[in-house]
XYZ file of N, CA and C in Angstrom:
840
model
N 48.492 64.864 150.014
C 48.951 64.383 148.878
C 48.946 62.989 149.204
N 48.417 61.532 148.516
C 48.574 60.763 149.290
C 50.474 60.158 148.480
N 50.962 59.549 149.499
C 52.341 59.207 149.620
C 52.831 58.438 148.350
N 51.716 57.420 147.563
C 52.250 56.863 146.375
C 51.095 57.233 145.453
N 50.753 58.596 145.461
C 50.229 59.465 144.473
C 51.416 59.395 143.104
N 51.141 59.671 142.033
C 52.349 59.574 141.088
C 53.035 61.121 141.297
N 52.393 61.917 141.524
C 53.434 63.284 141.968
C 54.603 62.678 143.060
N 54.044 62.210 143.878
C 54.807 61.745 145.144
C 56.183 60.841 144.839
N 55.461 59.954 144.224
C 56.438 58.542 143.099
C 57.369 59.377 142.464
N 56.828 60.412 141.558
C 58.200 60.782 141.118
C 59.428 61.720 142.211
N 58.553 62.222 142.854
C 59.646 63.188 143.902
C 60.414 61.756 144.762
N 60.047 60.827 144.954
C 60.706 59.883 145.423
C 62.202 59.480 144.482
N 61.353 59.340 143.407
C 62.351 58.623 142.520
C 63.688 59.665 141.659
N 63.438 60.907 142.594
C 64.855 62.033 142.337
C 65.019 62.696 143.676
N 64.794 61.829 144.608
C 65.331 62.307 146.226
C 66.491 62.640 146.436
N 67.180 61.955 146.021
C 68.739 61.936 145.990
C 69.322 62.744 144.976
N 68.534 63.087 143.940
C 69.332 64.313 143.112
C 69.820 65.212 143.480
N 71.081 65.642 143.211
C 71.805 66.706 143.864
C 71.024 68.065 143.438
N 70.912 68.161 142.206
C 70.086 69.708 141.459
C 68.461 69.682 142.044
N 68.203 70.676 140.796
C 66.442 70.653 140.950
C 66.056 70.115 139.805
N 64.866 69.745 139.691
C 64.168 68.955 138.523
C 62.936 70.121 138.329
N 62.835 70.090 136.922
C 61.282 70.653 136.623
C 60.498 69.411 135.432
N 59.333 69.224 135.791
C 58.489 68.536 134.858
C 56.980 68.765 134.702
N 56.690 69.106 133.568
C 55.250 69.617 132.816
C 55.274 68.306 132.109
N 54.211 67.146 132.085
C 53.321 66.430 131.668
C 51.944 66.506 130.920
N 51.469 66.046 129.989
C 50.159 66.241 130.028
C 50.025 65.169 128.991
N 48.450 64.380 129.178
C 48.240 63.219 128.568
C 46.960 63.282 127.649
N 46.741 64.826 127.546
C 45.664 65.081 127.247
C 44.178 64.269 127.571
N 44.177 63.699 128.234
C 43.138 63.219 129.061
C 42.847 63.985 130.002
N 43.073 65.155 130.764
C 42.574 66.297 131.301
C 43.745 65.902 132.576
N 44.471 65.287 132.454
C 45.362 65.222 133.396
C 46.642 65.792 132.918
N 47.204 66.842 133.995
C 48.848 67.219 133.880
C 49.285 67.231 135.229
N 50.620 67.154 135.062
C 51.282 66.571 136.293
C 52.592 67.846 135.927
N 52.713 68.530 137.051
C 53.578 69.996 137.369
C 54.621 69.540 138.648
N 55.866 69.614 138.276
C 56.394 69.925 139.232
C 57.665 70.940 139.065
N 57.511 71.724 139.967
C 58.554 73.477 139.685
C 58.412 73.912 137.595
N 57.554 73.591 137.344
C 56.517 73.974 136.432
C 56.874 74.870 135.423
N 56.927 76.067 136.264
C 56.907 76.998 136.094
C 58.593 78.384 136.610
N 59.492 77.205 137.093
C 60.927 77.629 137.555
C 61.650 77.583 135.871
N 62.448 78.964 135.952
C 63.408 79.631 134.859
C 64.597 78.437 134.643
N 65.186 77.604 133.770
C 65.788 77.096 133.326
C 66.342 77.532 132.388
N 67.717 77.421 131.945
C 68.557 77.674 130.853
C 68.366 76.879 130.137
N 67.727 77.349 128.590
C 67.189 76.604 127.657
C 68.416 75.461 127.198
N 69.488 76.079 127.100
C 70.910 75.134 125.936
C 69.976 75.278 124.562
N 69.857 73.819 123.811
C 69.686 74.107 122.650
C 68.171 73.732 122.339
N 67.187 73.667 123.393
C 66.033 73.559 123.633
C 65.398 74.535 122.873
N 65.907 75.875 123.205
C 65.343 77.174 122.363
C 65.568 77.143 121.093
N 65.853 76.036 120.519
C 65.885 75.742 118.918
C 64.543 75.353 118.467
N 63.728 75.081 119.542
C 62.447 74.383 119.084
C 61.694 76.227 118.829
N 61.876 76.852 119.421
C 61.271 78.151 119.139
C 62.161 79.135 118.098
N 63.062 78.589 117.775
C 63.374 79.485 116.207
C 62.780 78.447 115.004
N 62.485 77.316 115.183
C 61.892 76.833 114.293
C 60.634 76.896 114.171
N 60.072 77.157 115.229
C 58.613 77.700 115.198
C 58.390 79.321 114.578
N 59.614 80.305 114.669
C 59.601 80.976 113.888
C 59.873 80.928 112.408
N 60.273 80.118 112.377
C 60.749 79.815 110.618
C 59.544 79.218 109.847
N 58.993 78.026 110.513
C 58.018 77.810 109.850
C 56.714 78.819 109.913
N 56.769 79.743 110.803
C 55.757 80.938 110.440
C 56.295 81.918 109.669
N 57.284 82.093 109.155
C 57.742 82.852 108.222
C 57.368 82.156 106.874
N 57.615 80.850 106.582
C 57.175 80.042 105.818
C 55.641 80.253 105.332
N 54.966 79.860 106.330
C 53.589 79.997 106.499
C 53.159 81.421 106.066
N 53.508 82.297 106.402
C 53.326 83.429 105.627
C 54.053 83.852 104.739
N 54.351 83.193 103.580
C 55.232 83.247 102.263
C 56.304 84.207 102.439
N 56.907 84.420 103.292
C 58.114 85.254 103.683
C 59.192 84.519 103.280
N 59.426 83.322 103.655
C 60.432 82.788 103.303
C 60.295 81.557 102.614
N 61.023 81.210 101.659
C 60.953 80.113 101.029
C 61.548 78.986 101.246
N 61.185 77.692 101.778
C 61.849 76.708 102.424
C 63.075 76.121 101.663
N 63.055 76.295 100.062
C 63.981 75.839 99.287
C 64.707 76.784 98.824
N 64.959 78.338 99.793
C 65.857 78.639 99.148
C 66.932 78.533 99.692
N 68.534 78.966 99.212
C 69.494 78.564 99.738
C 70.405 79.663 100.556
N 71.128 78.783 101.836
C 71.471 79.322 102.531
C 73.106 79.284 102.544
N 74.053 80.087 103.347
C 75.600 79.815 102.780
C 75.776 79.559 104.276
N 76.404 78.835 104.493
C 77.376 79.117 105.373
C 78.463 79.829 105.689
N 78.810 80.978 106.001
C 80.196 81.849 106.275
C 80.661 82.283 107.842
N 81.721 82.272 107.706
C 82.790 82.584 109.334
C 82.091 83.286 110.067
N 81.523 84.047 109.777
C 80.413 85.137 110.594
C 79.300 83.978 111.857
N 79.351 83.029 111.161
C 77.921 82.129 112.037
C 78.717 81.120 112.641
N 80.071 80.844 112.671
C 80.540 79.611 113.047
C 80.775 80.113 114.823
N 80.615 78.623 114.746
C 81.116 78.383 116.774
C 81.236 76.567 116.479
N 81.850 76.799 117.884
C 82.083 75.251 117.937
C 81.098 74.905 118.914
N 80.975 73.272 118.954
C 80.108 72.416 119.818
C 79.221 71.832 118.716
N 77.945 71.336 119.242
C 77.481 70.370 118.305
C 76.979 70.540 116.703
N 76.734 69.631 116.404
C 76.527 70.101 115.028
C 77.441 69.429 113.983
N 77.413 69.546 112.294
C 78.868 69.175 111.298
C 79.334 69.921 110.579
N 78.302 71.180 110.373
C 78.620 72.256 109.645
C 79.856 72.438 110.034
N 80.226 72.694 111.702
C 81.483 73.464 111.634
C 83.394 72.569 110.734
N 82.720 71.390 110.547
C 83.733 70.500 109.672
C 83.537 70.421 108.084
N 83.066 71.257 107.727
C 82.650 71.680 106.558
C 83.107 72.721 105.955
N 83.598 72.969 104.264
C 84.294 73.869 104.141
C 83.081 75.047 104.301
N 83.736 76.579 104.915
C 83.113 77.403 104.506
C 82.421 77.651 103.232
N 81.431 78.479 102.873
C 80.821 78.830 101.929
C 79.703 77.562 101.117
N 79.627 76.213 102.054
C 79.182 75.458 101.769
C 77.432 76.014 101.806
N 76.412 75.740 100.812
C 74.869 75.922 100.641
C 74.098 74.700 100.856
N 72.935 75.470 101.683
C 71.640 74.111 102.035
C 70.922 75.103 101.703
N 69.696 74.105 101.874
C 68.211 75.178 101.561
C 67.555 75.454 103.177
N 67.333 76.305 103.155
C 66.399 76.573 104.249
C 66.000 74.994 104.670
N 65.368 74.373 104.492
C 64.479 73.190 105.468
C 65.535 71.974 105.873
N 66.383 72.206 104.905
C 67.690 71.573 105.359
C 68.786 71.997 106.484
N 69.042 73.078 106.322
C 69.730 73.962 107.847
C 68.793 73.858 108.943
N 67.611 73.965 108.978
C 66.850 73.461 109.974
C 66.672 72.586 110.470
N 66.770 71.009 109.438
C 66.779 69.832 110.142
C 68.097 69.671 110.793
N 69.010 70.225 109.991
C 70.440 70.192 111.111
C 70.535 70.452 112.551
N 69.871 71.770 112.344
C 69.669 72.393 113.756
C 68.852 71.918 114.661
N 67.956 70.883 113.996
C 67.119 70.175 114.988
C 67.573 68.640 115.592
N 67.901 67.709 114.584
C 68.092 66.699 114.404
C 69.581 66.304 115.035
N 70.624 67.413 114.983
C 71.480 67.009 115.417
C 72.125 68.308 116.158
N 71.297 69.426 116.410
C 71.488 70.643 116.990
C 72.746 71.196 116.683
N 72.702 71.153 115.610
C 73.489 72.053 114.800
C 73.786 73.373 115.367
N 74.901 74.386 115.607
C 74.835 75.247 116.453
C 75.294 76.088 115.339
N 76.367 75.859 114.387
C 75.845 77.161 113.045
C 74.972 77.106 112.540
N 73.942 75.752 112.124
C 72.712 75.911 111.535
C 71.849 76.646 112.219
N 71.806 76.830 113.563
C 71.131 77.862 114.650
C 71.373 79.387 114.200
N 72.749 78.787 114.379
C 72.956 80.968 113.862
C 72.553 81.373 112.922
N 73.108 80.490 111.609
C 71.851 80.885 110.308
C 70.866 81.338 110.406
N 70.059 80.490 111.332
C 68.373 81.024 111.025
C 68.167 82.052 111.885
N 69.202 81.896 113.100
C 68.595 83.283 113.713
C 68.647 84.695 113.123
N 70.182 84.582 112.796
C 70.361 85.808 112.015
C 69.147 86.042 110.357
N 68.600 84.923 109.998
C 67.875 85.376 109.102
C 66.442 85.575 109.534
N 66.504 85.594 110.761
C 64.528 85.445 111.035
C 64.831 86.564 112.169
N 65.359 87.104 112.644
C 65.971 88.264 113.854
C 65.347 87.480 115.033
N 66.407 87.734 116.047
C 66.164 87.333 117.550
C 64.535 88.136 117.792
N 64.304 89.457 117.679
C 63.269 90.126 117.887
C 61.868 89.068 117.596
N 61.975 89.042 116.345
C 60.916 88.345 115.503
C 60.897 86.831 116.381
N 61.520 86.076 116.896
C 61.309 84.699 117.595
C 60.964 85.052 118.728
N 61.612 86.288 119.470
C 60.868 86.572 120.936
C 59.586 86.712 121.014
N 59.163 87.665 119.597
C 57.954 88.120 119.765
C 56.960 86.392 119.852
N 57.145 86.262 118.349
C 56.200 85.119 118.283
C 56.098 83.866 119.476
N 57.574 83.917 120.733
C 57.034 83.231 121.920
C 56.118 84.230 122.627
N 56.120 85.105 122.606
C 54.705 86.042 123.333
C 53.618 85.743 122.584
N 53.535 85.702 121.544
C 52.392 85.914 120.998
C 51.518 84.120 120.828
N 52.259 83.267 121.228
C 52.233 81.397 121.340
C 51.901 81.398 123.111
N 51.976 82.741 123.852
C 51.627 82.207 125.013
C 53.324 81.564 126.213
N 53.786 81.711 125.179
C 55.807 81.406 125.582
C 56.064 82.567 126.700
N 55.396 83.144 127.623
C 56.116 84.333 128.310
C 57.429 84.566 129.059
N 57.562 83.179 129.523
C 59.103 83.224 129.944
C 60.144 82.547 129.337
N 59.526 82.760 127.935
C 60.776 81.847 127.294
C 61.580 83.365 126.226
N 62.797 83.191 126.252
C 63.670 83.889 125.722
C 64.697 83.677 124.949
N 64.715 83.917 123.833
C 66.299 83.850 122.857
C 67.414 85.086 123.199
N 68.524 84.717 124.071
C 69.365 86.197 124.429
C 70.235 86.789 123.416
N 70.641 85.765 122.507
C 71.716 85.863 121.784
C 72.147 85.000 120.921
N 72.393 85.278 119.964
C 73.345 84.075 118.915
C 74.000 82.865 119.697
N 74.670 81.697 119.303
C 75.333 80.970 120.234
C 76.710 81.495 120.211
N 77.016 82.141 121.089
C 78.460 82.251 120.888
C 79.363 81.812 122.716
N 79.929 80.970 122.792
C 80.534 80.423 123.948
C 81.799 81.550 124.499
N 81.795 82.173 123.386
C 83.147 83.104 124.357
C 82.636 84.467 124.709
N 81.416 84.546 123.916
C 80.855 86.337 124.630
C 79.841 86.276 125.623
N 79.078 84.547 125.755
C 77.710 85.045 125.927
C 77.870 83.480 127.161
N 77.528 83.918 128.213
C 77.269 82.564 129.176
C 75.882 82.270 129.034
N 74.678 82.792 128.480
C 73.165 82.315 128.674
C 72.776 82.098 126.730
N 72.299 80.993 126.478
C 71.753 81.378 125.249
C 70.357 81.513 124.810
N 69.451 80.995 126.199
C 68.098 80.936 126.315
C 67.495 80.635 127.359
N 66.145 81.685 127.779
C 65.678 80.849 129.010
C 64.263 80.170 128.361
N 63.553 79.268 129.426
C 62.532 78.907 129.036
C 61.783 77.990 130.701
N 60.538 77.573 130.946
C 60.144 76.972 131.977
C 59.629 75.264 131.371
N 59.835 74.761 132.105
C 59.139 73.249 131.684
C 57.531 73.107 131.156
N 57.116 73.877 131.749
C 55.638 74.576 131.400
C 55.652 74.775 130.031
N 56.219 76.058 129.416
C 56.186 76.197 128.433
C 56.827 75.885 127.079
N 57.801 74.951 127.570
C 58.209 73.629 126.666
C 57.354 72.903 126.222
N 56.695 72.090 127.334
C 55.380 71.594 127.347
C 54.398 72.152 126.497
N 54.309 73.665 126.831
C 53.278 73.736 125.741
C 53.364 73.936 124.249
N 54.754 74.182 123.900
C 55.218 74.320 122.598
C 54.613 72.929 121.693
N 54.760 71.461 122.866
C 54.616 70.442 122.055
C 53.161 69.954 122.276
N 52.559 70.644 122.824
C 50.957 70.097 123.009
C 50.687 70.709 121.691
N 50.857 72.043 121.334
C 50.502 72.643 119.946
C 50.980 72.091 118.983
N 51.745 71.792 118.888
C 52.471 70.613 118.023
C 51.779 69.570 117.698
N 51.130 68.794 118.746
C 50.683 67.324 119.080
C 48.456 67.791 118.408
N 48.373 69.106 118.882
C 47.363 69.373 118.159
C 47.209 69.991 116.863
N 48.046 69.917 116.106
C 48.315 70.597 114.853
C 48.228 72.314 114.876
N 48.487 72.639 115.673
C 48.044 74.106 115.708
C 49.371 75.106 115.333
N 50.367 74.257 115.488
C 51.512 75.442 114.794
C 51.361 75.529 113.078
N 51.497 76.422 112.239
C 50.338 77.436 111.863
C 49.402 76.211 111.332
N 49.647 75.279 110.613
C 48.641 74.649 110.169
C 48.665 73.288 110.293
N 48.098 72.468 109.981
C 48.169 70.926 110.227
C 49.521 70.029 108.668
N 49.418 70.993 107.933
C 50.522 70.297 107.487
C 51.752 70.685 108.163
N 51.895 71.991 108.125
C 53.453 72.543 109.016
C 53.729 71.735 109.936
N 52.621 71.954 111.111
C 52.640 70.769 112.008
C 53.122 69.382 112.216
N 52.849 69.117 111.088
C 53.197 67.319 110.704
C 54.080 67.506 110.312
N 55.037 68.611 109.081
C 56.344 68.579 108.748
C 57.153 68.668 109.953
N 57.120 70.084 111.079
C 57.561 69.477 112.315
C 58.023 68.590 113.175
N 56.630 68.075 113.196
C 56.709 66.477 114.260
C 57.625 65.686 113.418
N 57.596 65.756 112.005
C 58.387 64.560 111.149
C 60.165 64.997 111.448
N 60.342 66.031 111.482
C 61.496 66.659 111.878
C 62.015 66.232 113.156
N 61.596 66.121 114.191
C 61.793 66.093 115.671
C 61.508 64.721 116.073
N 60.699 63.987 115.122
C 60.868 62.502 115.157
C 62.565 62.066 114.622
N 63.115 62.562 114.097
C 64.456 62.495 113.631
C 65.636 62.646 114.356
N 65.386 63.607 115.644
C 66.212 63.948 116.639
C 67.546 62.741 117.349
N 68.346 63.328 117.186
C 69.443 61.791 117.484
C 69.856 62.151 118.763
N 69.406 63.198 119.377
C 70.024 63.217 121.254
C 68.683 63.290 121.909
N 68.194 61.689 122.345
C 67.505 61.634 123.031
C 67.810 61.267 124.454
N 68.287 62.339 125.050
C 69.334 61.963 126.426
C 68.798 61.549 127.720
N 67.149 62.038 127.755
C 66.676 62.063 128.806
C 65.312 60.850 128.839
N 64.593 61.366 127.903
C 63.085 61.125 127.728
C 63.207 59.437 126.978
N 64.101 58.885 126.174
C 64.140 57.458 125.682
C 65.351 56.661 126.740
N 66.118 57.182 127.635
C 66.875 56.615 128.097
C 66.612 55.235 128.692
N 66.023 54.850 129.717
C 65.212 53.984 130.537
C 64.192 53.153 129.588
N 63.412 53.921 128.548
C 62.061 53.051 127.706
C 63.109 51.342 127.583
N 62.212 50.767 127.294
C 62.297 49.422 126.842
C 62.713 49.421 125.324
N 63.901 49.236 124.643
C 64.315 49.173 123.441
C 63.527 48.784 122.460
N 62.964 47.414 122.894
C 61.889 46.854 122.186
C 60.807 47.838 121.423
N 60.159 48.663 122.145
C 59.476 49.548 121.949
C 59.313 50.384 121.193
N 60.984 50.935 120.818
C 61.350 52.222 120.002
C 62.020 51.265 118.692
N 62.545 50.205 118.884
C 63.001 49.888 117.755
C 62.556 48.225 117.160
N 61.371 48.138 117.773
C 60.343 46.681 117.351
C 60.331 46.544 115.865
N 60.620 47.388 114.780
C 60.242 47.349 113.358
C 61.591 46.234 112.950
N 62.708 46.077 113.842
C 63.974 45.566 113.463
C 63.120 43.818 113.697
N 62.463 43.456 114.367
C 61.976 42.443 114.901
C 61.184 41.981 113.758
N 60.737 42.960 112.794
C 59.686 42.176 111.952
C 57.882 42.987 112.339
N 58.117 43.142 113.806
C 56.836 43.850 114.283
C 56.685 45.188 114.127
N 55.272 45.660 114.503
C 55.534 47.077 113.892
C 55.634 48.124 115.338
N 56.265 49.148 114.606
C 56.739 50.044 115.638
C 55.570 50.805 116.576
N 55.796 50.465 117.827
C 54.889 50.334 118.911
C 54.724 51.851 119.112
N 55.971 52.373 119.338
C 56.162 53.874 120.204
C 57.144 54.739 119.281
N 56.730 56.011 119.033
C 57.576 57.016 118.471
C 57.495 58.311 119.401
N 59.006 59.031 119.156
C 58.952 60.349 119.811
C 59.671 61.304 119.214
N 58.609 62.544 118.941
C 59.001 63.594 118.803
C 59.392 64.390 119.882
N 61.356 64.769 119.247
C 61.595 65.809 120.774
C 62.919 66.076 120.697
N 63.193 67.203 121.419
C 64.681 67.786 121.810
C 65.380 68.178 122.844
N 66.193 67.737 122.752
C 66.837 67.853 124.010
C 67.861 68.865 123.947
N 68.696 69.530 125.255
C 69.436 70.460 125.193
C 70.403 70.479 126.526
N 71.832 70.567 125.970
C 72.846 70.438 127.510
C 73.486 71.811 127.430
N 73.729 72.338 128.653
C 74.990 73.387 128.982
C 75.624 72.954 130.455
N 76.354 73.762 130.356
C 77.166 73.578 132.000
C 75.984 73.157 133.153
N 74.912 74.391 133.012
C 73.980 74.754 134.180
C 73.078 74.066 134.226
N 72.625 73.305 132.869
C 71.425 72.174 133.064
C 71.522 71.422 131.930
N 70.597 70.032 132.140
C 70.318 69.308 131.043
C 68.657 69.194 131.160
N 68.427 69.531 129.759
C 66.902 69.432 129.518
C 66.247 68.136 128.159
N 65.288 68.095 128.335
C 64.688 67.355 127.317
C 63.054 67.238 127.339
N 62.203 67.307 125.950
C 60.998 67.249 126.235
C 60.694 66.815 124.974
N 59.234 66.806 124.312
C 58.632 66.432 123.362
C 57.161 65.746 123.626
N 56.835 64.830 122.519
C 55.494 63.938 122.319
C 55.909 62.728 122.333
N 55.431 61.584 123.096
C 55.675 60.633 122.785
C 54.854 59.673 122.494
N 54.473 59.224 121.269
C 53.372 58.438 120.605
C 53.368 56.820 120.773
N 51.751 56.657 121.225
C 51.911 55.175 121.548
C 50.519 54.908 120.994
N 50.552 53.445 120.982
C 48.745 52.921 120.924
C 47.868 53.810 121.138
N 48.188 54.116 122.467
C 46.509 54.605 123.317
C 46.683 56.488 122.992
N 47.349 56.932 122.116
C 47.222 58.184 122.012
C 48.539 58.839 122.245
N 48.868 59.617 122.349
C 50.524 60.570 122.536
C 50.353 61.101 123.829
N 51.460 61.641 124.772
C 51.349 62.591 125.748
C 52.612 63.354 125.537
N 52.392 64.569 126.340
C 53.556 66.013 126.342
C 54.349 65.305 127.562
N 55.912 65.225 127.470
C 56.238 65.420 128.838
C 57.678 66.194 128.551
N 57.966 67.242 129.212
C 58.813 68.014 129.535
C 59.785 68.007 131.024
N 61.256 67.832 130.266
C 62.063 67.565 131.893
C 62.843 68.317 131.825
N 63.078 69.347 132.831
C 64.522 69.884 132.759
C 65.582 69.928 134.099
N 66.779 69.972 134.195
C 67.067 70.022 135.552
C 68.232 70.998 135.449
N 68.842 71.541 136.596
C 69.753 72.832 136.723
C 70.360 72.456 138.331
N 71.359 72.911 138.602
C 72.254 73.332 140.043
C 72.747 71.989 140.439
N 72.627 71.212 139.750
C 73.392 69.957 139.944
C 74.667 70.067 140.156
N 75.910 69.318 141.233
C 77.001 69.455 141.702
C 78.134 69.404 140.087
N 77.710 68.835 139.482
C 78.751 67.736 138.567
C 78.172 68.589 136.881
N 79.301 69.340 135.865
C 78.867 70.189 134.990
C 79.707 69.021 133.824
N 80.359 68.393 134.063
C 80.902 66.988 133.124
C 79.794 66.721 132.049
N 80.280 66.299 130.587
C 79.223 65.700 130.164
C 80.106 64.101 129.843
N 78.883 63.394 130.716
C 78.854 61.886 129.629
C 77.476 61.082 130.249
N 77.491 60.095 129.652
C 76.410 59.520 129.419
C 75.609 59.142 130.845
N 76.166 59.052 132.117
C 75.672 58.489 133.540
C 75.571 59.745 134.193
N 75.492 60.678 133.607
C 75.216 62.264 134.859
C 74.277 61.889 135.366
N 74.285 62.598 136.192
C 73.093 62.074 137.094
C 71.871 62.763 136.776
N 71.386 64.005 135.922
C 70.469 64.372 135.497
C 69.669 63.862 134.888
N 70.835 62.857 133.836
C 70.206 62.017 132.655
C 69.689 61.009 133.645
N 70.545 60.006 133.910
C 69.698 59.467 135.186
C 68.184 59.411 135.959
N 68.389 60.320 136.651
C 67.006 60.942 137.466
C 66.158 61.700 136.713
N 67.019 62.121 135.341
C 65.893 62.300 134.662
C 64.857 61.547 133.688
N 65.614 60.204 133.696
C 65.338 59.142 132.650
C 64.869 57.965 133.437
N 64.683 58.199 134.725
C 64.080 57.803 135.988
C 62.177 58.084 135.858
N 62.372 59.094 135.740
C 61.486 59.878 136.056
C 60.450 59.787 134.346
N 61.190 59.814 133.208
C 60.673 59.497 131.867
C 59.860 58.231 131.823
N 60.432 56.984 132.586
C 60.218 55.576 132.867
C 58.832 55.134 133.414
N 58.581 56.229 134.577
C 57.678 56.012 135.170
C 56.245 56.898 134.878
N 56.872 57.868 134.144
C 55.631 58.345 133.313
C 55.121 57.257 132.192
N 56.188 56.882 131.885
C 55.538 55.917 130.317
C 55.127 54.937 131.135
N 55.508 54.314 132.007
C 55.134 52.832 132.632
C 53.534 53.230 133.298
N 53.397 54.525 133.766
C 51.981 55.107 134.254
C 50.871 55.211 133.391
N 51.377 55.364 132.178
C 50.703 56.129 130.718
C 50.048 55.026 130.413
N 50.909 53.600 130.236
C 50.548 52.629 129.395
C 49.564 51.618 129.754
N 50.286 51.632 131.435
C 49.398 50.791 132.042
C 47.801 50.786 132.487
N 47.722 52.265 132.428
C 46.332 52.846 132.420
C 45.692 53.180 131.297
N 46.288 52.466 130.195
C 45.647 52.470 128.776
C 45.468 54.070 128.342
N 46.949 54.830 128.458
C 46.432 56.111 127.888
C 46.500 56.995 128.700
N 46.404 57.175 129.812
C 46.051 58.219 131.086
C 47.464 58.069 132.367
N 47.447 59.679 132.570
C 48.370 59.594 133.707
C 47.477 59.366 135.292
N 46.259 58.920 135.214
C 45.629 59.107 136.312
C 44.359 58.413 136.160
């Protein structure tokens, strides 16, 4: 492999990273970039995308009404990300609103409510049916009882967003609805970190928005992950970046996994844009 190939440039970018990085990216032009793509990583909150997939499968099959109400009670309480933990017990929201909170602010209580509604076995069976054989939801979110939440690979995570981009998660209408939720996700810890802000917020200058991202990140002591679809004027590409085995498990914006992951995302973005919508 040439030392200045895309893969070798990525490896050069992360040479000083203390941990391991996994990457899967697809430009939908026949070019797939893989580095440790089949390595298993702790999913952290990235597992919530597969919970969402199962929810929309059951909505598609008319087993669940997205406008029906769900109640937050003490059995689903957990600390961590989200807003429901700060609200009164007994508050009711629609299924769709609970799902939206689970994705856009990674609400842990919302995730537990949906996991209980859908069933862990159903979620895992759907992962298998979709071809995500290395993806498993181990349990509800409970940091006192469990060290793990989920397991997945950069390839499985990327493949999820490939199906979504191709409008193959359960129908075009449902796929578009899920993409809309992912586009409102607040925690873009890696994918957008080093992208030019102008492209993401150009509408604030009066110009057309040029770039949008539908994504879901996830972080636990053992990992820092991010992945999704990057939409550009040249089309879209899928990118999934996972990290583990780093020396520092503290949470802060300058954590090395965010810094090195952000460099990889920017390199992929620049490559795609400079070649007019292709990695190679």
